[in-house]
Each structure stands twice: as structure tokens, then as C-alpha cells.
Coordinates of C-alpha atoms and ligand atoms in Angstrom, one line a residue:
X6 CA 82.3 76.6 65.5
X7 CA 80.2 78.2 62.8
X8 CA 78.9 81.8 63.1
X9 CA 75.3 80.6 63.8
X10 CA 76.5 78.7 66.9
X11 CA 78.5 81.6 68.0
X12 CA 75.6 84.1 67.6
X13 CA 73.4 81.7 69.5
X14 CA 75.8 81.6 72.4
X15 CA 75.5 85.4 73.0
X16 CA 73.0 86.9 75.4
X17 CA 70.6 89.9 75.3
X18 CA 73.0 92.8 75.9
X19 CA 76.2 92.7 73.9
X20 CA 78.8 95.5 74.0
X21 CA 81.6 95.9 71.5
X22 CA 84.6 97.8 73.0
X23 CA 87.9 98.8 71.5
X24 CA 90.6 97.5 73.8
X25 CA 93.6 99.4 72.5
X26 CA 93.9 102.9 70.9
X27 CA 91.1 102.6 68.3
X28 CA 90.6 101.1 64.8
X29 CA 90.7 97.6 66.1
X30 CA 87.9 96.5 63.8
X31 CA 84.8 97.2 65.9
X32 CA 82.7 98.0 62.9
X33 CA 83.3 94.6 61.3
X34 CA 82.1 92.5 64.3
X35 CA 79.1 94.8 64.8
X36 CA 78.1 94.2 61.2
X37 CA 78.4 90.4 61.7
X38 CA 76.5 90.4 65.0
X39 CA 73.8 92.7 63.6
X40 CA 72.5 89.8 61.6
X41 CA 71.1 88.5 65.0
X42 CA 70.5 91.8 66.8
X43 CA 67.9 93.9 65.1
X44 CA 68.6 96.8 67.4
X45 CA 72.1 98.4 67.4
X46 CA 73.0 101.4 69.4
X47 CA 75.9 103.8 69.7
X48 CA 76.3 105.8 72.9
X49 CA 79.7 107.3 72.8
X50 CA 81.9 109.7 70.8
X51 CA 81.0 111.3 67.5
X52 CA 82.4 111.6 64.0
X53 CA 85.9 111.1 65.4
X54 CA 85.1 107.4 64.9
X55 CA 85.5 105.7 61.6
X56 CA 84.1 102.2 61.4
X57 CA 84.7 100.2 58.2
X58 CA 82.6 97.3 56.9
X59 CA 83.3 95.4 53.7
X60 CA 80.4 93.4 52.3
X61 CA 80.9 91.6 49.0
X62 CA 83.9 93.8 48.2
X63 CA 82.0 97.0 48.8
X64 CA 83.4 99.3 51.5
X65 CA 81.3 101.4 53.9
X66 CA 82.8 103.7 56.5
X67 CA 80.5 105.0 59.2
X68 CA 81.4 107.9 61.5
X69 CA 78.1 108.4 63.3
X70 CA 75.6 105.8 62.1
X71 CA 75.7 102.4 63.8
X72 CA 77.4 99.7 61.8
X73 CA 74.3 97.6 61.9
X74 CA 72.4 99.8 59.5
X75 CA 73.2 97.7 56.4
X76 CA 70.6 95.1 57.4
X77 CA 67.4 96.5 56.0
X78 CA 65.2 95.6 59.0
X79 CA 67.5 96.8 61.8
X80 CA 66.7 99.7 64.1
X81 CA 69.8 101.8 64.7
X82 CA 70.1 104.2 67.6
X83 CA 72.5 107.1 68.0
X84 CA 72.2 107.6 71.8
X85 CA 72.3 110.4 74.2
X86 CA 76.0 110.1 74.9
X87 CA 77.0 110.9 71.4
X88 CA 77.8 114.3 70.0
X89 CA 76.2 114.9 66.6
X90 CA 77.6 116.6 63.6
X91 CA 74.4 116.8 61.7
X92 CA 76.0 117.4 58.3
X93 CA 78.1 114.3 58.7
X94 CA 75.0 112.3 59.7
X95 CA 73.1 113.5 56.7
X96 CA 76.0 112.7 54.4
X97 CA 76.0 109.1 55.7
X98 CA 72.2 108.9 55.3
X99 CA 72.6 110.1 51.7
X100 CA 75.3 107.6 51.0
X101 CA 73.0 104.8 52.1
X102 CA 70.2 106.1 49.9
X103 CA 72.6 106.2 47.0
X104 CA 73.2 102.6 47.6
X105 CA 69.5 101.8 47.8
X106 CA 69.5 101.3 51.5
X107 CA 66.3 102.7 53.0
X108 CA 66.6 104.1 56.5
X109 CA 63.0 105.5 57.0
X110 CA 61.7 104.5 60.4
X111 CA 64.8 102.7 61.4
X112 CA 67.4 105.4 62.2
X113 CA 66.9 107.2 65.5
X114 CA 68.9 110.0 67.1
X115 CA 68.5 111.0 70.8
X116 CA 66.8 114.3 71.5
X117 CA 69.3 114.6 74.4
X118 CA 72.5 114.2 72.4
X119 CA 74.6 117.3 72.1
X120 CA 75.1 119.1 68.8
X121 CA 78.5 119.8 67.3
X122 CA 78.5 123.3 65.8
X123 CA 80.9 124.7 63.2
X124 CA 82.5 126.8 66.0
X125 CA 83.3 123.6 68.0
X126 CA 85.4 122.5 65.1
X127 CA 87.1 125.9 64.9
X128 CA 87.8 125.8 68.6
X129 CA 89.2 122.3 68.2
X130 CA 91.7 123.5 65.6
X131 CA 92.5 126.7 67.6
X132 CA 93.3 124.7 70.7
X133 CA 95.5 122.3 68.8
X134 CA 97.4 125.2 67.3
X135 CA 97.9 126.7 70.7
X136 CA 99.5 123.5 72.0
X137 CA 102.5 123.9 69.7
X138 CA 104.7 120.9 70.2
X139 CA 102.3 119.1 72.5
X140 CA 99.4 118.7 70.2
X141 CA 97.0 115.8 70.9
X142 CA 96.5 115.2 67.2
X143 CA 92.7 115.3 67.4
X144 CA 90.5 114.5 64.5
X145 CA 89.4 118.2 64.5
X146 CA 85.8 117.1 64.4
X147 CA 84.9 119.4 67.3
X148 CA 84.6 116.5 69.8
X149 CA 86.5 118.0 72.7
X150 CA 84.9 121.5 72.6
X151 CA 81.4 120.0 72.3
X152 CA 81.8 117.7 75.3
X153 CA 83.4 120.6 77.1
X154 CA 80.2 122.7 76.6
X155 CA 78.1 119.7 77.6
X156 CA 80.0 119.2 80.9
X157 CA 80.0 122.9 81.7
X158 CA 76.2 122.9 81.2
X159 CA 76.2 125.3 78.3
X160 CA 75.8 122.8 75.5
X161 CA 73.0 122.6 73.0
X162 CA 71.0 119.4 72.7
X163 CA 69.2 118.2 69.6
X164 CA 65.9 119.0 71.3
X165 CA 67.0 122.6 71.8
X166 CA 67.2 123.1 68.0
X167 CA 63.4 122.9 67.9
X168 CA 62.8 125.6 70.5
X169 CA 63.7 128.9 69.0
X170 CA 63.7 130.8 72.2
X171 CA 66.0 128.4 74.0
X172 CA 68.2 128.0 70.9
X173 CA 68.6 131.7 70.4
X174 CA 69.4 132.3 74.0
X175 CA 72.0 129.5 74.2
X176 CA 73.6 130.4 70.9
X177 CA 73.8 134.0 71.8
X178 CA 75.8 133.3 74.9
X179 CA 78.1 130.7 73.2
X180 CA 78.8 133.1 70.3
X181 CA 79.6 135.9 72.8
X182 CA 81.9 133.5 74.7
X183 CA 83.6 132.5 71.4
X184 CA 84.2 136.2 70.6
X185 CA 85.6 137.0 74.0
X186 CA 87.7 133.9 74.5
X187 CA 88.8 133.0 71.0
X188 CA 88.2 136.2 69.0
X189 CA 85.8 134.4 66.6
X190 CA 83.3 136.5 64.8
X191 CA 80.0 134.8 63.9
X192 CA 76.6 135.9 62.8
X193 CA 73.8 134.6 65.1
X194 CA 71.1 134.8 62.4
X195 CA 73.2 132.7 60.0
X196 CA 73.8 130.1 62.7
X197 CA 70.0 130.0 63.5
X198 CA 69.1 129.6 59.9
X199 CA 71.7 126.9 59.2
X200 CA 71.0 124.8 62.3
X201 CA 67.2 125.1 62.2
X202 CA 67.3 124.0 58.6
X203 CA 69.5 121.0 59.5
X204 CA 67.2 120.3 62.4
X205 CA 64.3 120.2 60.1
X206 CA 66.1 117.6 57.9
X207 CA 66.8 115.2 60.8
X208 CA 63.4 115.7 62.5
X209 CA 62.1 112.3 61.4
X210 CA 65.0 110.6 63.2
X211 CA 64.8 112.5 66.5
X212 CA 63.2 110.7 69.5
X213 CA 63.6 109.7 73.1
X214 CA 66.0 106.8 72.4
X215 CA 66.1 105.5 75.9
X216 CA 62.4 104.7 75.8
X217 CA 62.8 103.2 72.3
X218 CA 65.8 101.1 73.4
X219 CA 63.8 99.6 76.2
X220 CA 60.8 99.0 74.1
X221 CA 62.9 97.1 71.5
X222 CA 64.7 95.2 74.3
X223 CA 61.3 94.1 75.7
X224 CA 59.6 93.2 72.4
X225 CA 58.5 89.6 72.1
X226 CA 61.1 87.6 70.3
X227 CA 63.7 90.4 70.6
X228 CA 67.2 89.0 70.6
X229 CA 68.3 92.0 72.8
X230 CA 70.4 94.9 71.9
X231 CA 73.9 95.2 70.4
X232 CA 76.0 98.2 71.6
X233 CA 78.7 99.6 69.3
X234 CA 81.6 101.3 71.2
X235 CA 83.5 104.0 69.6
X236 CA 87.1 105.2 70.1
X237 CA 88.8 102.9 72.6
X238 CA 89.8 102.1 76.2
X239 CA 93.1 104.0 76.1
X240 CA 91.5 107.0 74.5
X241 CA 89.0 107.1 77.3
X242 CA 89.0 110.4 79.2
X243 CA 89.5 108.6 82.6
X244 CA 91.4 105.5 81.7
X245 CA 93.4 106.5 78.7
X246 CA 96.8 108.0 78.3
X247 CA 95.6 111.4 79.4
X248 CA 95.9 114.1 77.9
X249 CA 96.3 112.1 74.7
X250 CA 92.7 110.9 74.8
X251 CA 89.3 111.8 73.5
X252 CA 86.8 113.7 75.6
X253 CA 84.4 111.0 76.6
X254 CA 84.3 107.6 78.3
X255 CA 84.9 105.1 75.5
X256 CA 84.9 102.2 77.9
X257 CA 81.8 100.1 78.7
X258 CA 80.6 102.4 81.4
X259 CA 80.3 105.3 78.9
X260 CA 78.3 103.1 76.6
X261 CA 75.8 102.3 79.4
X262 CA 75.4 106.0 80.4
X263 CA 75.4 107.0 76.8
X264 CA 72.4 104.8 75.9
X265 CA 70.5 104.4 79.2
X266 CA 71.0 100.7 79.4
X267 CA 71.4 99.2 82.9
X268 CA 74.7 97.3 83.6
X269 CA 72.7 94.4 85.0
X270 CA 71.3 93.7 81.5
X271 CA 74.7 93.5 79.8
X272 CA 75.5 89.8 79.2
X273 CA 78.6 90.0 77.0
X274 CA 81.3 92.6 76.8
X275 CA 83.4 91.8 73.7
X276 CA 86.9 93.3 73.6
X277 CA 88.1 94.0 70.1
X278 CA 91.9 93.5 69.9
X279 CA 94.1 93.9 66.9
X280 CA 96.8 91.3 66.6
X281 CA 99.3 94.1 66.9
X282 CA 98.9 97.7 68.1
X283 CA 98.1 100.9 66.2
X284 CA 97.6 104.5 67.3
X285 CA 96.6 107.6 65.4
X286 CA 97.6 111.0 66.8
X287 CA 100.1 111.8 69.5
X288 CA 100.7 110.1 72.9
X289 CA 102.7 107.3 74.5
X290 CA 103.1 104.0 72.6
X291 CA 105.9 102.0 74.1
X292 CA 105.8 99.0 71.6
X293 CA 105.8 101.3 68.6
X294 CA 108.0 100.1 65.7
X295 CA 109.7 103.1 64.1
X296 CA 111.6 101.0 61.6
X297 CA 111.0 99.1 58.4
X298 CA 109.0 96.5 60.2
X299 CA 106.5 99.2 61.4
X300 CA 106.3 100.4 57.8
X301 CA 105.7 96.8 56.6
X302 CA 102.8 96.3 59.1
X303 CA 101.3 99.6 58.1
X304 CA 101.5 98.7 54.4
X305 CA 100.1 95.1 54.9
X306 CA 97.4 96.3 57.3
X307 CA 96.5 99.4 55.2
X308 CA 96.9 101.3 58.5
X309 CA 95.7 104.7 57.5
X310 CA 92.9 106.5 59.5
X311 CA 89.3 105.9 58.4
X312 CA 88.4 109.4 59.5
X313 CA 91.4 111.6 58.7
X314 CA 93.5 109.4 56.4
X315 CA 96.5 109.9 58.6
X316 CA 99.1 107.1 58.7
X317 CA 98.6 105.0 61.9
X318 CA 101.6 104.3 64.1
X319 CA 102.2 100.6 64.3
X320 CA 103.8 98.3 66.9
X321 CA 103.8 95.0 68.7
X322 CA 100.9 93.6 70.6
X323 CA 100.9 94.8 74.2
X324 CA 99.4 92.2 76.5
X325 CA 100.1 94.5 79.5
X326 CA 97.7 97.2 78.3
X327 CA 95.1 94.8 77.0
X328 CA 95.0 93.1 80.4
X329 CA 94.2 96.5 82.0
X330 CA 91.6 97.1 79.4
X331 CA 90.0 93.8 80.3
X332 CA 90.0 94.7 84.0
X333 CA 88.2 98.0 83.3
X334 CA 85.6 96.7 80.8
X335 CA 85.1 93.2 82.2
X336 CA 85.6 91.5 78.9
X337 CA 83.7 88.2 78.6
X338 CA 85.5 87.3 75.4
X339 CA 87.8 88.8 72.8
X340 CA 87.6 89.2 69.0
X341 CA 91.2 89.1 67.7
X342 CA 91.4 91.1 64.4
X343 CA 93.8 91.4 61.5
X344 CA 95.8 88.3 62.3
X345 CA 96.3 87.9 58.5
X346 CA 98.3 91.1 58.4
X347 CA 101.2 89.5 60.4
X348 CA 102.0 87.1 57.5
X349 CA 105.7 87.3 56.6
X350 CA 106.6 89.7 59.4
X351 CA 109.1 87.2 61.0
X352 CA 109.2 86.5 64.7
X353 CA 106.3 88.1 66.6
X354 CA 107.1 90.0 69.8
X355 CA 104.5 90.5 72.6
X356 CA 104.9 93.0 75.4
X357 CA 104.2 91.2 78.7
X358 CA 105.2 93.7 81.4
X359 CA 106.4 97.3 82.0
X360 CA 109.2 98.1 84.4
X361 CA 110.1 101.5 85.7
X362 CA 113.2 102.0 87.9
X363 CA 113.5 98.2 88.0
X364 CA 110.0 97.7 89.4
X365 CA 107.1 96.0 87.7
X366 CA 104.1 98.2 87.1
X367 CA 100.5 97.2 87.7
X368 CA 99.0 100.2 85.9
X369 CA 100.0 102.7 83.2
X370 CA 102.4 105.5 84.1
X371 CA 101.1 109.0 84.6
X372 CA 103.7 111.2 82.9
X373 CA 105.3 111.3 79.5
X374 CA 108.7 111.3 81.2
X375 CA 107.9 108.0 82.9
X376 CA 106.7 106.5 79.6
X377 CA 110.0 107.5 78.1
X378 CA 111.9 105.5 80.7
X379 CA 109.7 102.4 80.7
X380 CA 111.5 99.1 80.1
X381 CA 109.2 96.8 78.2
X382 CA 109.6 93.0 78.7
X383 CA 108.9 91.0 75.6
X384 CA 108.4 87.4 74.7
X385 CA 109.0 86.2 71.1
X386 CA 106.9 83.7 69.2
X387 CA 107.6 82.1 65.8
X388 CA 105.9 84.0 63.0
X389 CA 104.1 82.5 59.9
X390 CA 104.5 83.0 56.1
X391 CA 101.2 81.5 54.9
X392 CA 98.3 83.4 53.6
X393 CA 95.5 82.8 56.1
X394 CA 92.8 84.9 54.6
X395 CA 90.9 81.8 53.5
X396 CA 91.1 80.0 56.9
X397 CA 87.6 79.5 58.3
X398 CA 88.4 77.3 61.3
X399 CA 91.1 77.5 64.0
X400 CA 92.6 74.3 62.6
X401 CA 93.0 75.9 59.2
X402 CA 95.6 78.2 60.7
X403 CA 99.3 77.4 60.5
X404 CA 100.6 76.1 63.9
X405 CA 102.7 79.2 64.5
X406 CA 99.5 81.4 64.1
X407 CA 97.6 79.1 66.4
X408 CA 100.3 79.3 69.0
X409 CA 100.4 83.1 68.8
X410 CA 96.6 83.2 69.4
X411 CA 96.8 80.8 72.3
X412 CA 99.7 82.8 73.8
X413 CA 97.7 86.1 73.6
X414 CA 94.7 84.4 75.2
X415 CA 96.9 83.1 78.0
X416 CA 98.6 86.5 78.6
X417 CA 95.4 88.5 78.6
X418 CA 93.4 85.8 80.5
X419 CA 90.3 86.1 78.3
X420 CA 89.0 83.7 75.7
X421 CA 89.6 84.7 72.1
X422 CA 86.2 83.7 70.7
X423 CA 86.7 84.9 67.1
X424 CA 89.6 85.7 64.9
X425 CA 89.6 88.1 61.9
X426 CA 91.6 87.0 58.8
X427 CA 90.5 89.7 56.4
X428 CA 88.2 92.8 56.1
X429 CA 85.3 90.9 54.6
X430 CA 82.2 90.0 56.5
X431 CA 82.9 86.3 55.9
X432 CA 86.5 86.5 56.9
X433 CA 86.1 85.5 60.6
X434 CA 86.9 82.3 62.4
X435 CA 84.7 81.4 65.4
X436 CA 86.0 79.2 68.1
Ligands
LIG29 P1 87.1 100.4 63.9 O1 87.2 101.9 64.1 O2 87.5 99.7 65.2 O3 85.7 99.9 63.4 O4 88.2 100.0 62.8 P2 88.5 100.7 61.4 O5 87.4 100.5 60.5 O6 88.9 102.1 61.7 O7 89.8 100.0 61.0 C1 89.9 98.6 60.9 C2 90.3 98.3 59.4 O8 90.7 97.0 59.4 C3 89.2 98.5 58.4 O9 89.8 98.9 57.2 C4 88.6 97.1 58.3 O10 88.0 96.8 57.1 C5 89.9 96.3 58.5 N1 89.7 94.9 59.1 C6 88.9 94.6 60.1 N2 89.1 93.3 60.5 C7 90.1 92.9 59.7 C8 90.9 91.6 59.6 O11 90.6 90.7 60.3 N3 91.9 91.6 58.6 C9 92.2 92.6 57.8 N4 93.1 92.5 56.9 N5 91.5 93.8 57.9 C10 90.5 93.9 58.8
LIG30 P1 87.4 104.5 66.2 O1 86.0 104.4 66.8 C1 91.5 106.1 66.4 C2 92.1 109.7 68.7 C3 92.6 110.9 67.8 C4 93.4 111.7 68.8 C5 92.6 111.5 70.1 C6 91.6 112.7 70.3 O2 87.4 104.6 64.7 O3 88.3 103.5 66.8 P2 89.4 113.6 69.2 O4 89.1 114.1 67.8 O5 88.5 112.5 69.7 O6 89.4 114.8 70.2 O7 90.9 113.1 69.2 O8 91.8 110.4 69.9 N1 90.8 109.1 68.2 C7 90.8 107.9 67.5 N2 91.8 107.2 67.1 N3 90.2 105.6 66.3 C8 89.2 106.4 66.8 O9 87.9 105.9 66.7 C9 89.5 107.6 67.4 N4 88.7 108.5 68.0 C10 89.6 109.4 68.5 O10 93.3 110.4 66.7 O11 94.6 111.1 69.0
LIG31 MG1 88.2 103.5 63.2

């Protein structure tokens, strides 16, 4: 199937969701689908995300801006569920301008989204230091502390930045809290000057994005809306490997709440799955390869964090967890990514089940101590040595690669509708 046929098969509400521990390649598929969907929205996470797009050899990494922004007529929305580091946002805007990509009247930021302040990043670092040996390995982008303030109802929203009275009052109590709890000294006036000036810079982007989203969805000839998930299912605050997770709902439910789009409008929920598994930061990872093979996959897949540059931990594909991911998100199809990276790795192992004390599990364990005692059941498939980066149809793939894809599809129980064979926009096979 060619890409046009695939695009035509998609409905009017399409969500892109990371099905593992992040960095599955969400940005690349968003960029491809954004040729059809002229409205692209993010609704979760913040600058902890790093979404990479490669177009004609040129690489763009977006932390906050939706990956659909490269198409010059697209409307991009950063929704109410996101936490906004305004300086990062402005840097991304500047980078686009430097590349002659105009964003006037097409980038919009929710007035209800919460603001990440410098002190949130300081608290993030402080809390990690306090944890000693049980660090989460956060991106130190202030994500957890900002969502904490939001949930405890003391957060500052983008709209608050334009109301001096409200801003002064909220900042005064947060800075007092910071002094009392963390011993941080900060000058209120400096904060006011800095953030009111940043607020003035982003003023043209700020709007009620829920109203905008629905207006775009209802426009005559609108193809609908594309939703770009951030982070991933097992980093989700409820469904992930708690406490080694991020501080928001990275699953499809979070994306709906974070944009104000009703579940009944969502037609496709596309799970992005890497052909193996990676994870950045601490936390359980039972199929992790701590040997030369893990190193080989890291080198071949350039597995270094898009946000922090940290080496990503690498391991075998885990069909047990992706199946759970599919249950939670209701995947209608999968995009398998980075199949090309497995070239020359030898036989390919796939985790199919977890056993604890001799019993098969149906969900992830609760405790680190249980994860340590998991027995993982694997199957093994023949690997392939051919370069597949130029394959453009399923039949172009060597038989061993085809069989690996078919086996993953069977184990997860969801159709693999597209297969990534390289980072480039054109390096995708549609089935
Ligand atoms: P995201 O956070 O899910 O958007 O993923 P990242 O951008 O953090 O990491 C995915 C990396 O893999 C990026 O460097 C992409 O350019 C790259 N990538 C995406 N799909 C493929 C693929 O099919 N093959 C290869 N070799 N690289 C890919
Ligand atoms: P994308 O969208 C990979 C991980 C961090 C850390 C944990 C908590 O690019 O797939 P946080 O800073 O959110 O408090 O960190 O979550 N993490 C990610 N790992 N990709 C991401 O996003 C991630 N977002 C958060 O490494 O382990
Ligand atoms: Mg990433």
C-alpha cells in the first residue's frame, strides 16, 4: 500500500501513542500524517519529550511544539494538559524562523496550560538528589514539580501571567513555600519581570485551544485532527512502572483530557512500537541487554536521548507489555519502528510472558523486588543481515524480517499497519 492509500484509510480523530517507555519514533509518524491533517495537537507532558523528524537529511527535534509544524499551512496546538517551559518554546520558534519556517497565526498555546518556572526545575533537581540511590532519572525539566503544583491547585496557568494581581499573589505564596520547604531564596520582582516579559513574547500564540480545536475539527473539508502523544504508556503516572514514571497521563486518556477532545470522536489510536525496547532513566526493564548485544543495538539505533543525550538502555521486544499497552489505549493499529536497526543482530528474542513464583502474570508487578524475580519467557526468531533501509513494500523485506513482523503482530494482537526502516520521512512501509 502506498502512503496516500494509508492516509485515506484514517478517520477524523487520530492519536499517536508511545506504547513502551518512550522514544519509539512518535515524531516521525506525526510528521508523515501531518501531510493530511492540517491541525495537530499535543496535550500531554512538556519539554521532557524529544521528538525527532528527519526531512531530506535535515534533523529537527521538538520538545514542546507539535511535530506537524514543518508543513507551512498546518495549525499546531499545545493543549491545556501540557506544561510549558516558555524559554524552550521560544527557542523552538526561533529555530524554525532560522530555517525560514513561518509560524505566525499557526502556533497556538492553551491559556489553561500550566507554566514551568525556574524553581520547578530546581525542585526537580533537589528531589532527585534527595532520593540518593533510588533516583528516577528525570529529565530535570521541572515536569513533576509543575504537575504537582497543578494538582495541588496552586499552579500558575498561562492566562495568570497576564493578570498582575493574580500572578503576584500566586508567585508570592509559591516562593514562600519554596523558601520554607526547600530553603530556596528567590526575588519576587525578578520573577515577575522575567515571566511577564516571556508572557509578552508568547502573547500572539495564547488562546482558548479547546474552542480552536473544535472549530478546526468542524471546518468544511477538515480532515480532522491529529493528536501527538508524548512520553509513553509505561511512563504514565497511573499505568506505568510507578514510581519510575513521568507525572502525567501519557496514555490516550491523558491526550483527550489534555486537549478537550471527546473520546467518541477518536477514530484511530495508533500505538508506536519500537522493534526492540529502550528506556532512559531508572526503573524496571526485564528484557534489558546488559551485554555487547545491548551495546550493538544502542550503536546501530543511535540510542541516545533526544532531550538529555543520555544513553538509552536497550533490550528485546516485550510483547507482554505491549499487549497491556494495547489494552489500556485500545490501539486500532501499530506503527513498528526501527526494524532496520536489528540488521546483523543475530537471532531475535521476543518476551511473551512473565512468571512470578511459577505463576503467569496478567499485569505488571507492583514492586522492584518482584520485578527482580520475574522469569521472562522468550521465543526466538531467525534474524536478518540485509540492509532494509531502502525497502518500501512488505515484500521487499527479507523473509526473516517479514516473519518477525508477523510474529509481533500475532503476539500483540493488533495489525502492524506501517513499518519504519530508517529515520527519514520517506523510510516507511505501509501495509
Ligand atoms: P519519539 O520521542 O517517540 O518521537 O522518538 P525520538 O525522536 O526520541 O527517538 C526516535 C529516534 O529514532 C529518532 O532519532 C528518529 O529519527 C529515529 N527513527 C524513527 N523511526 C526510525 C526508523 O524506522 N529507523 C531508524 N533507524 N530510526 C528511526
Ligand atoms: P518522548 O516523548 C523517554 C522519562 C525520564 C524519566 C521519567 C521521568 O520523547 O518519548 P520526567 O522528566 O518526565 O519527570 O522524567 O520519564 N521520560 C522519557 N523517556 N522519552 C520521553 O519522551 C520521556 N519523557 C519522560 O527519562 O525516566
Ligand atoms: Mg523522544
